JSON list of C-alpha atoms in Angstrom, two decimals:
[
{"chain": "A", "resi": 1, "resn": "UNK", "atom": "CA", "xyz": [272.19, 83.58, 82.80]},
{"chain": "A", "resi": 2, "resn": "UNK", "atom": "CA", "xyz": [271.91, 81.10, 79.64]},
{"chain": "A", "resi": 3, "resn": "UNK", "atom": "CA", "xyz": [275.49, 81.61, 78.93]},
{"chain": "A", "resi": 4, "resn": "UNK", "atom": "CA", "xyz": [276.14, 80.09, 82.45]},
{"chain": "A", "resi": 5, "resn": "UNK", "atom": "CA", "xyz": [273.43, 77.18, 82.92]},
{"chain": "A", "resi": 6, "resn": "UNK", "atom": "CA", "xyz": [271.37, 79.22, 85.38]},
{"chain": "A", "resi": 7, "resn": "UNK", "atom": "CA", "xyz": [267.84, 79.79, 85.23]},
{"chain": "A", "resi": 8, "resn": "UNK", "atom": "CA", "xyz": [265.69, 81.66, 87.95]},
{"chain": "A", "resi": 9, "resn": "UNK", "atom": "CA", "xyz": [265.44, 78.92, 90.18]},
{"chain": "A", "resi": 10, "resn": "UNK", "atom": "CA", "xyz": [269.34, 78.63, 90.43]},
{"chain": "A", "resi": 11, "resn": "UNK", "atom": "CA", "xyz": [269.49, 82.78, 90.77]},
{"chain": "A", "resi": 12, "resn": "UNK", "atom": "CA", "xyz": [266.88, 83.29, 93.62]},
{"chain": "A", "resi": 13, "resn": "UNK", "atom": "CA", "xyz": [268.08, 80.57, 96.14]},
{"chain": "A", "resi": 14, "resn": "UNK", "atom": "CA", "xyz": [271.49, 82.48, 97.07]},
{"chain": "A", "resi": 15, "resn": "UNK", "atom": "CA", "xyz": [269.32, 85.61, 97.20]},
{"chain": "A", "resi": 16, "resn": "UNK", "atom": "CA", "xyz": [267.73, 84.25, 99.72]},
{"chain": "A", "resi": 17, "resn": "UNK", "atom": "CA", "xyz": [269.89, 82.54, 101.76]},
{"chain": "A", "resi": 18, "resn": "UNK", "atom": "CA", "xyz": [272.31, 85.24, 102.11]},
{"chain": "A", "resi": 19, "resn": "UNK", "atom": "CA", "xyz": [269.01, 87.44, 103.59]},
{"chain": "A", "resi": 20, "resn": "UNK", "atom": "CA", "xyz": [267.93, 84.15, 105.29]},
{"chain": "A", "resi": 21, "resn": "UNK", "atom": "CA", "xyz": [268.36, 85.85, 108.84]},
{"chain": "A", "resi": 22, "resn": "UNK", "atom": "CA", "xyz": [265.84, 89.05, 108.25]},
{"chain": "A", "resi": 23, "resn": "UNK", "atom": "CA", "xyz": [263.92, 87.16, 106.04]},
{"chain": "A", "resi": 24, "resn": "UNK", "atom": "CA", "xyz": [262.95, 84.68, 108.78]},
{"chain": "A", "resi": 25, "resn": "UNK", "atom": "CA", "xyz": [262.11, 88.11, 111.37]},
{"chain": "A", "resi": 26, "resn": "UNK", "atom": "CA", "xyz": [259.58, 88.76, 108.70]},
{"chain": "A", "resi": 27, "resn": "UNK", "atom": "CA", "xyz": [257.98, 85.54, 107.35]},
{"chain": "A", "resi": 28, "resn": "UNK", "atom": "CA", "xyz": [258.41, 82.21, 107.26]},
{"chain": "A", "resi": 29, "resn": "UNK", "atom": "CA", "xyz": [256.45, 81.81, 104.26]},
{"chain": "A", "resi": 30, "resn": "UNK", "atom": "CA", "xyz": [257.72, 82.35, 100.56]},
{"chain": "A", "resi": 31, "resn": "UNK", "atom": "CA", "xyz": [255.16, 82.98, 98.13]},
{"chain": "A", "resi": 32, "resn": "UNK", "atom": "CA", "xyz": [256.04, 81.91, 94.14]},
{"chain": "A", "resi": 33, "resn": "UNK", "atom": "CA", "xyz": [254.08, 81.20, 91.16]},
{"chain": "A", "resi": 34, "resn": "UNK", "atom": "CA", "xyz": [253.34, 78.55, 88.82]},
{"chain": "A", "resi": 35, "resn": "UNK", "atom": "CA", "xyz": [257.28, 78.37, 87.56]},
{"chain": "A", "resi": 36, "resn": "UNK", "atom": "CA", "xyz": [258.74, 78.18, 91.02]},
{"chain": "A", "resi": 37, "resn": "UNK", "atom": "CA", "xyz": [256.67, 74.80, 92.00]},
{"chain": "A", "resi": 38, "resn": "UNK", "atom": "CA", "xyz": [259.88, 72.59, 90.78]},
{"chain": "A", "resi": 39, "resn": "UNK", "atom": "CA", "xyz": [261.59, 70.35, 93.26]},
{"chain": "A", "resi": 40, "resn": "UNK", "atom": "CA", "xyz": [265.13, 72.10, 93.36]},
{"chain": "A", "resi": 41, "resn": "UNK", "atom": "CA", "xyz": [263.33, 75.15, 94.71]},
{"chain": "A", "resi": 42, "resn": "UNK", "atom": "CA", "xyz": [260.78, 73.77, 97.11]},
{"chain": "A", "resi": 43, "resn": "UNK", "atom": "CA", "xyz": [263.65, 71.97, 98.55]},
{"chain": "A", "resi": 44, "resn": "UNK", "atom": "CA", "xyz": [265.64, 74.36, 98.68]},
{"chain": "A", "resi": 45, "resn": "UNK", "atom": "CA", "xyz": [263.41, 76.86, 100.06]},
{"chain": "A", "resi": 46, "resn": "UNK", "atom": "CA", "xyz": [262.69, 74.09, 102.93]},
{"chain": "A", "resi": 47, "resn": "UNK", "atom": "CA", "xyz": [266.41, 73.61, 103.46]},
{"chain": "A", "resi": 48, "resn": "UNK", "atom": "CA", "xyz": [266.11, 77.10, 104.43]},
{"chain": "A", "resi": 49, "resn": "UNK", "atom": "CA", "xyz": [263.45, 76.65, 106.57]},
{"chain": "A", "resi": 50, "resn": "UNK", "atom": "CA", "xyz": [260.91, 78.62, 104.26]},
{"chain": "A", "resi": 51, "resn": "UNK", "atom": "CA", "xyz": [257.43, 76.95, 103.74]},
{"chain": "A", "resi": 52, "resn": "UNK", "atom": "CA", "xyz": [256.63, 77.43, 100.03]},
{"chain": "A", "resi": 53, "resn": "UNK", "atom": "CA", "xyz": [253.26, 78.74, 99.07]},
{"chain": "A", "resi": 54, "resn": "UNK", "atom": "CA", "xyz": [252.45, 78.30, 95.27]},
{"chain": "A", "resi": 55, "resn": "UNK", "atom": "CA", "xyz": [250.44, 77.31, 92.54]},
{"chain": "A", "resi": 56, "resn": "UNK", "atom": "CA", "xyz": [251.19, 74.16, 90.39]},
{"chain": "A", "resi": 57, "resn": "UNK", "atom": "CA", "xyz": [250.49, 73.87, 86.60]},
{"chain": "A", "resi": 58, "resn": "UNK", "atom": "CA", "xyz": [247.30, 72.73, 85.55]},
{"chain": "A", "resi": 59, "resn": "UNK", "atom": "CA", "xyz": [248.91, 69.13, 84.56]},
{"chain": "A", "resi": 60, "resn": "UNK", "atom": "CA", "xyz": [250.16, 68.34, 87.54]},
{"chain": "A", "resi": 61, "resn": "UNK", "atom": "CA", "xyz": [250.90, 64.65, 88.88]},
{"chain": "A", "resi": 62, "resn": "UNK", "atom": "CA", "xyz": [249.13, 64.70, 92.42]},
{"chain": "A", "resi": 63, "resn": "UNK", "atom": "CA", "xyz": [247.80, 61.69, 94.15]},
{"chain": "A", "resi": 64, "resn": "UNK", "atom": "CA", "xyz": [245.64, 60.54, 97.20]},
{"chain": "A", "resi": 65, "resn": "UNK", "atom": "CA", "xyz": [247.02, 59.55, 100.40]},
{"chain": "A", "resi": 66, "resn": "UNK", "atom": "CA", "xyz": [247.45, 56.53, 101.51]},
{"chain": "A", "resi": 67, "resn": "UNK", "atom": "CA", "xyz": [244.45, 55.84, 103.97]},
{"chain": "A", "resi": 68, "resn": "UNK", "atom": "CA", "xyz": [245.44, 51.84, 105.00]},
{"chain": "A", "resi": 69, "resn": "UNK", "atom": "CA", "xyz": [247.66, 51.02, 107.37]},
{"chain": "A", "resi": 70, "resn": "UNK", "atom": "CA", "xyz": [250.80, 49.04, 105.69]},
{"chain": "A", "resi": 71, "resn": "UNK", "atom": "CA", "xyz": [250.20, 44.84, 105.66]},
{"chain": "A", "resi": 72, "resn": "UNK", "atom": "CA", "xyz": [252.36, 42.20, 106.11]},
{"chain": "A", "resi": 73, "resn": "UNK", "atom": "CA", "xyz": [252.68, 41.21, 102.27]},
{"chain": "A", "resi": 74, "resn": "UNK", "atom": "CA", "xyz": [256.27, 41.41, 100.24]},
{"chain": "A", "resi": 75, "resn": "UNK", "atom": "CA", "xyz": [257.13, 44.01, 98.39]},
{"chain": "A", "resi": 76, "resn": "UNK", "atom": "CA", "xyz": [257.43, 47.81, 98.72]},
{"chain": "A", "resi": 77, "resn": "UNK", "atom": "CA", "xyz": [254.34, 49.31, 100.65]},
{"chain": "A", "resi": 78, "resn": "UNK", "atom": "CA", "xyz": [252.15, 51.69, 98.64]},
{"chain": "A", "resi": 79, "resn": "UNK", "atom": "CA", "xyz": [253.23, 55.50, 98.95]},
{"chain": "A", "resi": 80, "resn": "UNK", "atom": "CA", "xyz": [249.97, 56.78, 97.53]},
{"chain": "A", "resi": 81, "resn": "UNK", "atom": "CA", "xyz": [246.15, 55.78, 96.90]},
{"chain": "A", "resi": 82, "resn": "UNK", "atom": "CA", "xyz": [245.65, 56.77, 93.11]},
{"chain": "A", "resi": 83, "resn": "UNK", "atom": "CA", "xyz": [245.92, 59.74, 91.05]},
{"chain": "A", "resi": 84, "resn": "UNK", "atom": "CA", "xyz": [243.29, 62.76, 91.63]},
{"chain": "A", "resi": 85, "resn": "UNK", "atom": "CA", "xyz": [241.07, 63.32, 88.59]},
{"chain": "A", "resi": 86, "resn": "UNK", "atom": "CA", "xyz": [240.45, 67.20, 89.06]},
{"chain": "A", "resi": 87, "resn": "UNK", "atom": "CA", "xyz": [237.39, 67.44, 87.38]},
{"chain": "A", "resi": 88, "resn": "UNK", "atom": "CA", "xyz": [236.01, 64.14, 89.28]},
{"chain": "A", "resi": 89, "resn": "UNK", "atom": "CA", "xyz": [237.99, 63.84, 92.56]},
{"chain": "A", "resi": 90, "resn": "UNK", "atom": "CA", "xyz": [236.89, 61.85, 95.31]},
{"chain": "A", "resi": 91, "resn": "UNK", "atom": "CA", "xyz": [235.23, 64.09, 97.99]},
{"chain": "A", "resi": 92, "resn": "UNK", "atom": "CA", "xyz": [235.58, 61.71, 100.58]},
{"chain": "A", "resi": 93, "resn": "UNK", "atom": "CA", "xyz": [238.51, 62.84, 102.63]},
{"chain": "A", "resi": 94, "resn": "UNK", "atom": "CA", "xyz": [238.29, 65.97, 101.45]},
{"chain": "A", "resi": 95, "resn": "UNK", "atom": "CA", "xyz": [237.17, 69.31, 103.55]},
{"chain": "A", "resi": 96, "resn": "UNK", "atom": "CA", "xyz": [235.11, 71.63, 101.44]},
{"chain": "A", "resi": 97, "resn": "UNK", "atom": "CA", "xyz": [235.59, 75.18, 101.98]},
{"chain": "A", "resi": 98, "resn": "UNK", "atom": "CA", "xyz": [232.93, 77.91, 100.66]},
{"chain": "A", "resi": 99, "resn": "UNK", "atom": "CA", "xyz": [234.17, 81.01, 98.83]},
{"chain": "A", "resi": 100, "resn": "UNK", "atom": "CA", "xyz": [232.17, 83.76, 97.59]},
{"chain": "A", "resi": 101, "resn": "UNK", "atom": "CA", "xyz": [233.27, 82.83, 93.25]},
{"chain": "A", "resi": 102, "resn": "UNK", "atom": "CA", "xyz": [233.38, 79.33, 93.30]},
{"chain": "A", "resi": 103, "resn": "UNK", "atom": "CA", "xyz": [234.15, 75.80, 95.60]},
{"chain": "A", "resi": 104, "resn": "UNK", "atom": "CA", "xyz": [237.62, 75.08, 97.21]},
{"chain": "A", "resi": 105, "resn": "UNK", "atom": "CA", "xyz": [238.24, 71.83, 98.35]},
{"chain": "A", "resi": 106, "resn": "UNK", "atom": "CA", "xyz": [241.43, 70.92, 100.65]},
{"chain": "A", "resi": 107, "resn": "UNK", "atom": "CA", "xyz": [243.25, 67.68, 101.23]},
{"chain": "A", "resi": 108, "resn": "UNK", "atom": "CA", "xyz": [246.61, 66.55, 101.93]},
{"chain": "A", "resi": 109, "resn": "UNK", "atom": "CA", "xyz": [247.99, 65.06, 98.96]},
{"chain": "A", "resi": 110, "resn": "UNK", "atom": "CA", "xyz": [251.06, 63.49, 97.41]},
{"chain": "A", "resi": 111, "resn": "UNK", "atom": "CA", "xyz": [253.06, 65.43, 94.93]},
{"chain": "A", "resi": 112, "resn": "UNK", "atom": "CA", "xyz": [255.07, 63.60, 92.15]},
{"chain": "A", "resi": 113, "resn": "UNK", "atom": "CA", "xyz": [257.41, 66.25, 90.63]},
{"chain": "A", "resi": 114, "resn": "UNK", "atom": "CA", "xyz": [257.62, 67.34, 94.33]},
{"chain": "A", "resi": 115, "resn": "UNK", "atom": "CA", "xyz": [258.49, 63.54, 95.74]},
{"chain": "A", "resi": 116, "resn": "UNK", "atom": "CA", "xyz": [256.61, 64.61, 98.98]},
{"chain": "A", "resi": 117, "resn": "UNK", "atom": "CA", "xyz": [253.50, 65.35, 100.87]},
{"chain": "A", "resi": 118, "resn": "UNK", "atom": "CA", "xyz": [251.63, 69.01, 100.46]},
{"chain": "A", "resi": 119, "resn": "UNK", "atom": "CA", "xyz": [248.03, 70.66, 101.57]},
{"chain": "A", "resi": 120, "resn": "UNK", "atom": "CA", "xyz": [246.50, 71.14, 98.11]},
{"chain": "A", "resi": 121, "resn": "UNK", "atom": "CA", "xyz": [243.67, 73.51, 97.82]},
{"chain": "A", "resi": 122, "resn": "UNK", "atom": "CA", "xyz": [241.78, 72.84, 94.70]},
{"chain": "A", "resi": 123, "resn": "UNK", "atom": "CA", "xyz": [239.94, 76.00, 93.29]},
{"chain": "A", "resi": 124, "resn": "UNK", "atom": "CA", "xyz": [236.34, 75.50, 90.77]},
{"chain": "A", "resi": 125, "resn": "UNK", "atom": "CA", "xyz": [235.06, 78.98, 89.70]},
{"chain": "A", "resi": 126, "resn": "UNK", "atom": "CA", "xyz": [231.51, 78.99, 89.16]},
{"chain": "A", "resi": 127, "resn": "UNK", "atom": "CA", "xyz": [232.41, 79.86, 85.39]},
{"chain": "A", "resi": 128, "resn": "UNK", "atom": "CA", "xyz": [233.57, 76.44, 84.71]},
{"chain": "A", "resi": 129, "resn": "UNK", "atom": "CA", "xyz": [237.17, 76.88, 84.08]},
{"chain": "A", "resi": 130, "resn": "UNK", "atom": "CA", "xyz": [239.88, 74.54, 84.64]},
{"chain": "A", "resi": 131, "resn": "UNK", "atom": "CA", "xyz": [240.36, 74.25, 88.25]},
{"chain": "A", "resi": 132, "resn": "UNK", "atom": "CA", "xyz": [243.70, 75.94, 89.74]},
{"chain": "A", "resi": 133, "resn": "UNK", "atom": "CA", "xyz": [245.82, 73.94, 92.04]},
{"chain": "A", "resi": 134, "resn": "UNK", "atom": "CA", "xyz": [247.77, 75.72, 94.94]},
{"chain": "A", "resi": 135, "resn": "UNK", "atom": "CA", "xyz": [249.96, 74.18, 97.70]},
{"chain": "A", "resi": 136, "resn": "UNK", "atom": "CA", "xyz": [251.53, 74.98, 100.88]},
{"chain": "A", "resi": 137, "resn": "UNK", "atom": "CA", "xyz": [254.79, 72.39, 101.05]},
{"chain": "A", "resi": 138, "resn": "UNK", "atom": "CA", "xyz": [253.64, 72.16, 105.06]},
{"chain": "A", "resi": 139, "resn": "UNK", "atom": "CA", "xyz": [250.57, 69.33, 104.63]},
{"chain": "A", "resi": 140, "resn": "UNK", "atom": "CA", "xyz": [249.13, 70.60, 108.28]},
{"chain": "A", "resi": 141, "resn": "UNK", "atom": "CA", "xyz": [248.99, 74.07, 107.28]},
{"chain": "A", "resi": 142, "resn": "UNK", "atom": "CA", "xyz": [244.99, 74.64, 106.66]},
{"chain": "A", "resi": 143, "resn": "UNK", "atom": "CA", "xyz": [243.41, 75.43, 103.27]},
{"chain": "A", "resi": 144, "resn": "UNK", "atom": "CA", "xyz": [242.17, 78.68, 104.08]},
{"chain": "A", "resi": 145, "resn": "UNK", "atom": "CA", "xyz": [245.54, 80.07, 104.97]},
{"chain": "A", "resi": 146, "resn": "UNK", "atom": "CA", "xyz": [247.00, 78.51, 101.86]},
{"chain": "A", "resi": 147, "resn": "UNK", "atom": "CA", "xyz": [244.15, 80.58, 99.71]},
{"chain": "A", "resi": 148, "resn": "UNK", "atom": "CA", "xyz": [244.87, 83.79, 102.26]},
{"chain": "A", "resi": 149, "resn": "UNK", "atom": "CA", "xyz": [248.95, 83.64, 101.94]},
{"chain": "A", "resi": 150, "resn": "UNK", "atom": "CA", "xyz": [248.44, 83.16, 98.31]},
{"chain": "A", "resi": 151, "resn": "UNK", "atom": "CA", "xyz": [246.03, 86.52, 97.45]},
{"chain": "A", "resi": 152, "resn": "UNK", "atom": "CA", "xyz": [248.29, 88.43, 99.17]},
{"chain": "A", "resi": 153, "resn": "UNK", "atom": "CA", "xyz": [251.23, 87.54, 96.22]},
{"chain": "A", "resi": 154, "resn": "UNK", "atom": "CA", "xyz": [248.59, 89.43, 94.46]},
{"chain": "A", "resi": 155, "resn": "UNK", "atom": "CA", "xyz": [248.06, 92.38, 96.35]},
{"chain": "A", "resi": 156, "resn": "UNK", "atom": "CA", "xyz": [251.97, 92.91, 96.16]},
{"chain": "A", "resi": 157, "resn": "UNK", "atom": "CA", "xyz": [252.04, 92.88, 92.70]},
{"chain": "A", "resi": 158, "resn": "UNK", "atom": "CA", "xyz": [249.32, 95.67, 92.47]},
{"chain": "A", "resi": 159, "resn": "UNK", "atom": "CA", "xyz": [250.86, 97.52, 94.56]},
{"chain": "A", "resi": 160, "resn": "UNK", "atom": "CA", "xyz": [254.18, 97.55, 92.41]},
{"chain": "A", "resi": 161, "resn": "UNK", "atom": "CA", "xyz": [251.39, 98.29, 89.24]},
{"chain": "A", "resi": 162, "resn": "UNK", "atom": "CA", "xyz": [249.95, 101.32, 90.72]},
{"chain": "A", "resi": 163, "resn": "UNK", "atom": "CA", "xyz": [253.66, 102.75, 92.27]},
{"chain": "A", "resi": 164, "resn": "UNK", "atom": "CA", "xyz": [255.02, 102.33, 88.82]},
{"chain": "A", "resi": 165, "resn": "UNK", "atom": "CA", "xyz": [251.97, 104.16, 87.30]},
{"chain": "A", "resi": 166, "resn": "UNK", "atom": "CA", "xyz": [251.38, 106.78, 89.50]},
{"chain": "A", "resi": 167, "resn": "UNK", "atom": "CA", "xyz": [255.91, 107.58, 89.27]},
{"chain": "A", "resi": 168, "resn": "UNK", "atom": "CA", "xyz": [255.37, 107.55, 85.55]},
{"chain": "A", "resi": 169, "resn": "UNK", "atom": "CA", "xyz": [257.87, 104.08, 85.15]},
{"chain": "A", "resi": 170, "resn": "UNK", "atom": "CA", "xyz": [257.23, 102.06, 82.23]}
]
């Protein structure tokens, strides 16, 4: 794949366009991790009519909506409030959601390496670690289903761990 400029992104977009059609009987809803929450593949995956469910780094660029309606001054209207602080954000627009480990906290929110609007679900464990960011690309999709369609990437992958185990595959 280096020899040819490709890199994952590049590879898994044909993949799934030419299974686009039984894909779509199945789900609607692609699940990816961290790597995958670049804009080539998010748009891609909605020119497909997938809704991306992912996680973005821990750096990411993500800013309030913008509450006001537009006034009649010159100049280009704002897109965005200001940038959320994640270990300060504003709780004012936000809808807190209980979970058994820790506090999630749901908004619709501006993404700038995304150049569009997402549901972000922001995760605090009670441990203190960073917080972890996940997104549905669809900003009316609720939080909870965002954290639901997310765990289940997880239960997948232990299910692969525990087939390779118990078949002997390294």
């Amino acid at each position: 794949m280096e020899s040819r400029d490709a890199n994952l992104n590049n590879r898994y977009l044909p993949v799934l366009k030419s299974m686009q059609e039984k894909l779509h009987r199945a789900s609607r809803y692609v699940l990816a991790d961290a790597y995958f929450a670049k804009n080539n593949f998010v748009t891609g995956l909605q020119e497909l009519e997938f809704n991306p469910v992912s996680r973005f780094r821990d750096d990411a660029a993500l800013y309030y909506p913008k509450l006001q309606k537009p006034t009649s001054e010159k100049g280009r209207p704002k897109l965005y409030d200001g940038k959320i602080d994640m270990d300060n954000p504003d709780t004012t627009g936000v809808q807190k959601i209980n979970i058994d480990n820790g506090d999630l906290y749901t908004l619709a929110a501006y993404s700038k390496s995304l150049k569009q609007m997402v549901r972000l679900v922001i995760r605090y464990s009670k441990e203190g670690k960073k917080p972890k960011l996940f997104f549905s690309a669809d900003p009316k999709m609720s939080g909870k289903d965002v954290i639901a369609y997310y765990r289940t990437r997880f239960q997948i992958g232990f299910c692969f761990r525990d087939a390779k185990s118990f078949t002997a595959l390294m």
